[in-house]
Every structure is written in structure tokens, then in C-alpha cells.
Amino acid sequence: MADVDKVDRIFSDPAVQSFFANPTISLEKKQEVVKEIASSSELQNHTANFLNILVDMKRIDIVNDIVKEFEVCYNRITGTEVAVVSSVVRLESQDLAQIAQAVQRLTRAKNVRIKTVIDPSLVAGFTIRYGSSGSKLIDMSVKKQIDEIAAQLDFSSITLA
């Protein structure tokens, strides 16, 4: 799964996508770059071979779709629930472990995998998205509290001079 995460990060970069999608760049050059990526990212041989097959077959453009589908299958087979935790700052590993335990209790999943996202719009606090297609949300952000207070305040009868 570590290789899949690495491939996902690398091929989510628009510059990398643009390079591999460019038809004027030779297959040999693309294979060289795959070799460099595999070496610098310490990818397993079978992962590098798979990327080369995608380059050879001119299908490297769908690598992100393959990664997503692999994750879905892997999670289903291993009973893993994925939770996306968004926060203003990077959370400490012990905080993420507690969040994982809470999600595991809620979902009764065998395993919980945490993905983190930095979201400055939250002001403070965090949100947790889990469930199929991220359908469940736990919102512990200050932004939510501010929105709730604003919704309770009724300024419709006030007129400005």
C-alpha cells in the first residue's frame, strides 16, 4: 500500500501528468523518468514494472484511476475504513491515533486508514470525513460554530441608515 500512496502523490502533480501525457516525448524518455521516480521513491520492482507497462501501452494517463480502484479493492478486502481528517495545522500522530480509534468504534472496521488535509478555512479544529464516498462528517471546526451562530442571529429587522 505504501507504493500505491507514493504513486498517487507523484502522479497527482500536474507537471508529472503533463510530462507523461505529452505525445512529443519519446517512450524511452518516459521510461527513464519512471526509472528515476522508482529509484528516488524507493518503489518495489513490480510497481516500477507496472508503471513501465502503462507507459509502453500509452495508458499512463489513467494511473490515478487505477490507484483509486486499487484502494477501493484493498480497503474492501482488508476491512479498512478510510477517514480524511482536515485541519488548519498538521495534527500530531497521537491525535490521529485517537481519531482512528473513534472512527473504528463508529464503523466497526477492522482497520482505519487516516489521510490528512490542511484546510486553513476551518479557522481552528478539524473535520473527519468517512463512510462510502465520504458520506459521513464529524465537524469539530470553529468555522462550523461561527456559521451556526450566524444562522441563529436574525438581522432582517435591522435597517442601516
mmCIF file of C-alpha atoms in Angstrom:
data_model
loop_
_atom_site.group_PDB
_atom_site.id
_atom_site.type_symbol
_atom_site.label_atom_id
_atom_site.label_comp_id
_atom_site.label_asym_id
_atom_site.label_seq_id
_atom_site.Cartn_x
_atom_site.Cartn_y
_atom_site.Cartn_z
ATOM 1 C CA MET A 1 0.000 0.000 0.000
ATOM 2 C CA ALA A 2 2.966 2.325 0.606
ATOM 3 C CA ASP A 3 3.928 2.168 -3.078
ATOM 4 C CA VAL A 4 0.372 2.984 -4.091
ATOM 5 C CA ASP A 5 0.428 6.094 -1.880
ATOM 6 C CA LYS A 6 3.741 7.167 -3.405
ATOM 7 C CA VAL A 7 2.474 6.669 -6.959
ATOM 8 C CA ASP A 8 -0.694 8.592 -6.116
ATOM 9 C CA ARG A 9 1.295 11.548 -4.743
ATOM 10 C CA ILE A 10 3.749 11.594 -7.647
ATOM 11 C CA PHE A 11 1.177 11.311 -10.421
ATOM 12 C CA SER A 12 -1.171 13.844 -8.793
ATOM 13 C CA ASP A 13 1.410 16.521 -9.596
ATOM 14 C CA PRO A 14 0.194 18.427 -12.693
ATOM 15 C CA ALA A 15 3.775 18.730 -14.014
ATOM 16 C CA VAL A 16 4.217 14.942 -13.902
ATOM 17 C CA GLN A 17 0.825 14.404 -15.537
ATOM 18 C CA SER A 18 1.699 16.901 -18.260
ATOM 19 C CA PHE A 19 5.059 15.239 -18.932
ATOM 20 C CA PHE A 20 3.602 11.752 -19.347
ATOM 21 C CA ALA A 21 0.614 12.997 -21.368
ATOM 22 C CA ASN A 22 2.871 14.829 -23.837
ATOM 23 C CA PRO A 23 2.906 12.791 -27.086
ATOM 24 C CA THR A 24 6.076 14.520 -28.328
ATOM 25 C CA ILE A 25 8.169 12.985 -25.544
ATOM 26 C CA SER A 26 9.591 9.599 -26.535
ATOM 27 C CA LEU A 27 8.718 6.367 -24.771
ATOM 28 C CA GLU A 28 12.393 5.939 -23.911
ATOM 29 C CA LYS A 29 12.492 9.301 -22.134
ATOM 30 C CA LYS A 30 9.303 8.455 -20.230
ATOM 31 C CA GLN A 31 10.791 5.091 -19.216
ATOM 32 C CA GLU A 32 13.924 6.890 -17.981
ATOM 33 C CA VAL A 33 11.771 9.165 -15.840
ATOM 34 C CA VAL A 34 9.849 6.162 -14.464
ATOM 35 C CA LYS A 35 13.211 4.606 -13.576
ATOM 36 C CA GLU A 36 14.265 7.818 -11.784
ATOM 37 C CA ILE A 37 10.912 8.016 -9.965
ATOM 38 C CA ALA A 38 11.183 4.372 -8.914
ATOM 39 C CA SER A 39 14.714 4.864 -7.635
ATOM 40 C CA SER A 40 14.162 8.147 -5.802
ATOM 41 C CA SER A 41 10.863 6.990 -4.288
ATOM 42 C CA GLU A 42 12.202 3.526 -3.477
ATOM 43 C CA LEU A 43 9.347 1.787 -5.299
ATOM 44 C CA GLN A 44 9.230 -2.002 -5.389
ATOM 45 C CA ASN A 45 10.340 -3.571 -8.698
ATOM 46 C CA HIS A 46 6.848 -4.816 -9.505
ATOM 47 C CA THR A 47 5.453 -1.284 -9.071
ATOM 48 C CA ALA A 48 8.092 0.175 -11.406
ATOM 49 C CA ASN A 49 7.414 -2.621 -13.912
ATOM 50 C CA PHE A 50 3.704 -1.857 -13.783
ATOM 51 C CA LEU A 51 4.364 1.842 -14.447
ATOM 52 C CA ASN A 52 6.557 0.884 -17.414
ATOM 53 C CA ILE A 53 3.778 -1.303 -18.802
ATOM 54 C CA LEU A 54 1.407 1.665 -18.568
ATOM 55 C CA VAL A 55 3.969 3.833 -20.393
ATOM 56 C CA ASP A 56 4.523 1.185 -23.088
ATOM 57 C CA MET A 57 0.780 0.763 -23.613
ATOM 58 C CA LYS A 58 0.285 4.560 -23.655
ATOM 59 C CA ARG A 59 -2.062 4.271 -20.667
ATOM 60 C CA ILE A 60 -0.023 6.073 -18.003
ATOM 61 C CA ASP A 61 -2.682 8.790 -18.109
ATOM 62 C CA ILE A 62 -5.060 6.521 -16.163
ATOM 63 C CA VAL A 63 -2.639 5.699 -13.337
ATOM 64 C CA ASN A 64 -4.602 7.833 -10.828
ATOM 65 C CA ASP A 65 -7.821 5.995 -11.704
ATOM 66 C CA ILE A 66 -6.015 2.677 -11.230
ATOM 67 C CA VAL A 67 -4.736 3.840 -7.823
ATOM 68 C CA LYS A 68 -8.254 4.813 -6.715
ATOM 69 C CA GLU A 69 -9.709 1.479 -7.816
ATOM 70 C CA PHE A 70 -6.856 -0.415 -6.148
ATOM 71 C CA GLU A 71 -7.531 1.431 -2.880
ATOM 72 C CA VAL A 72 -11.242 0.575 -3.046
ATOM 73 C CA CYS A 73 -10.480 -3.125 -3.589
ATOM 74 C CA TYR A 74 -7.732 -3.186 -0.951
ATOM 75 C CA ASN A 75 -9.966 -1.492 1.631
ATOM 76 C CA ARG A 76 -12.853 -3.866 0.956
ATOM 77 C CA ILE A 77 -10.636 -6.972 1.208
ATOM 78 C CA THR A 78 -8.880 -5.829 4.396
ATOM 79 C CA GLY A 79 -11.932 -4.303 6.099
ATOM 80 C CA THR A 80 -10.291 -0.880 6.130
ATOM 81 C CA GLU A 81 -12.210 2.355 6.616
ATOM 82 C CA VAL A 82 -10.575 5.495 5.206
ATOM 83 C CA ALA A 83 -11.050 8.701 7.157
ATOM 84 C CA VAL A 84 -10.000 12.077 5.746
ATOM 85 C CA VAL A 85 -9.037 14.439 8.550
ATOM 86 C CA SER A 86 -8.932 18.134 7.611
ATOM 87 C CA SER A 87 -7.321 20.626 9.959
ATOM 88 C CA VAL A 88 -5.725 24.072 9.924
ATOM 89 C CA VAL A 89 -2.385 22.726 11.120
ATOM 90 C CA ARG A 90 -0.767 19.325 10.958
ATOM 91 C CA LEU A 91 -2.097 17.120 13.759
ATOM 92 C CA GLU A 92 0.219 15.112 15.977
ATOM 93 C CA SER A 93 0.382 11.348 15.494
ATOM 94 C CA GLN A 94 -1.231 10.677 18.901
ATOM 95 C CA ASP A 95 -4.201 12.890 17.909
ATOM 96 C CA LEU A 96 -4.563 10.994 14.632
ATOM 97 C CA ALA A 97 -4.386 7.692 16.527
ATOM 98 C CA GLN A 98 -7.255 8.804 18.785
ATOM 99 C CA ILE A 99 -9.278 9.872 15.743
ATOM 100 C CA ALA A 100 -8.604 6.481 14.128
ATOM 101 C CA GLN A 101 -9.824 4.706 17.270
ATOM 102 C CA ALA A 102 -13.010 6.805 17.311
ATOM 103 C CA VAL A 103 -13.704 6.067 13.639
ATOM 104 C CA GLN A 104 -13.031 2.380 14.259
ATOM 105 C CA ARG A 105 -15.590 2.353 17.100
ATOM 106 C CA LEU A 106 -18.156 4.166 14.928
ATOM 107 C CA THR A 107 -17.710 1.961 11.866
ATOM 108 C CA ARG A 108 -16.656 -1.331 13.489
ATOM 109 C CA ALA A 109 -13.986 -1.594 10.769
ATOM 110 C CA LYS A 110 -11.052 -3.949 11.247
ATOM 111 C CA ASN A 111 -8.620 -1.194 10.280
ATOM 112 C CA VAL A 112 -8.737 2.574 9.862
ATOM 113 C CA ARG A 113 -6.503 4.483 7.494
ATOM 114 C CA ILE A 114 -6.142 8.227 8.034
ATOM 115 C CA LYS A 115 -5.494 10.691 5.224
ATOM 116 C CA THR A 116 -4.747 14.258 6.266
ATOM 117 C CA VAL A 117 -5.579 17.520 4.523
ATOM 118 C CA ILE A 118 -4.602 21.046 5.564
ATOM 119 C CA ASP A 119 -7.589 23.420 5.257
ATOM 120 C CA PRO A 120 -6.989 26.991 6.509
ATOM 121 C CA SER A 121 -10.680 27.884 6.027
ATOM 122 C CA LEU A 122 -11.601 25.866 9.142
ATOM 123 C CA VAL A 123 -10.159 28.643 11.397
ATOM 124 C CA ALA A 124 -9.360 26.037 14.097
ATOM 125 C CA GLY A 125 -10.382 22.492 14.988
ATOM 126 C CA PHE A 126 -10.829 19.689 12.450
ATOM 127 C CA THR A 127 -13.292 17.696 10.382
ATOM 128 C CA ILE A 128 -13.414 13.949 9.790
ATOM 129 C CA ARG A 129 -14.971 12.536 6.640
ATOM 130 C CA TYR A 130 -15.528 8.771 6.378
ATOM 131 C CA GLY A 131 -18.008 6.252 5.029
ATOM 132 C CA SER A 132 -18.736 5.358 1.440
ATOM 133 C CA SER A 133 -17.669 8.285 -0.732
ATOM 134 C CA GLY A 134 -17.057 10.378 2.390
ATOM 135 C CA SER A 135 -20.766 10.468 3.191
ATOM 136 C CA LYS A 136 -20.315 10.828 6.968
ATOM 137 C CA LEU A 137 -18.929 14.013 8.507
ATOM 138 C CA ILE A 138 -17.845 14.923 12.016
ATOM 139 C CA ASP A 139 -17.277 18.671 12.123
ATOM 140 C CA MET A 140 -15.318 19.949 15.126
ATOM 141 C CA SER A 141 -14.205 23.164 13.423
ATOM 142 C CA VAL A 142 -14.549 26.729 14.654
ATOM 143 C CA LYS A 143 -15.877 27.644 11.193
ATOM 144 C CA LYS A 144 -18.904 25.409 11.816
ATOM 145 C CA GLN A 145 -19.530 27.049 15.188
ATOM 146 C CA ILE A 146 -19.317 30.528 13.641
ATOM 147 C CA ASP A 147 -21.723 29.510 10.860
ATOM 148 C CA GLU A 148 -24.186 28.134 13.444
ATOM 149 C CA ILE A 149 -24.080 31.366 15.478
ATOM 150 C CA ALA A 150 -24.545 33.453 12.334
ATOM 151 C CA ALA A 151 -27.556 31.325 11.336
ATOM 152 C CA GLN A 152 -29.157 31.912 14.761
ATOM 153 C CA LEU A 153 -28.736 35.673 14.591
ATOM 154 C CA ASP A 154 -31.558 37.388 12.760
ATOM 155 C CA PHE A 155 -30.534 40.719 11.297
ATOM 156 C CA SER A 156 -33.561 41.040 8.983
ATOM 157 C CA SER A 157 -35.324 43.661 11.148
ATOM 158 C CA ILE A 158 -32.264 45.919 11.329
ATOM 159 C CA THR A 159 -32.026 48.683 8.777
ATOM 160 C CA LEU A 160 -28.853 50.591 8.160
ATOM 161 C CA ALA A 161 -29.085 54.376 7.983
#
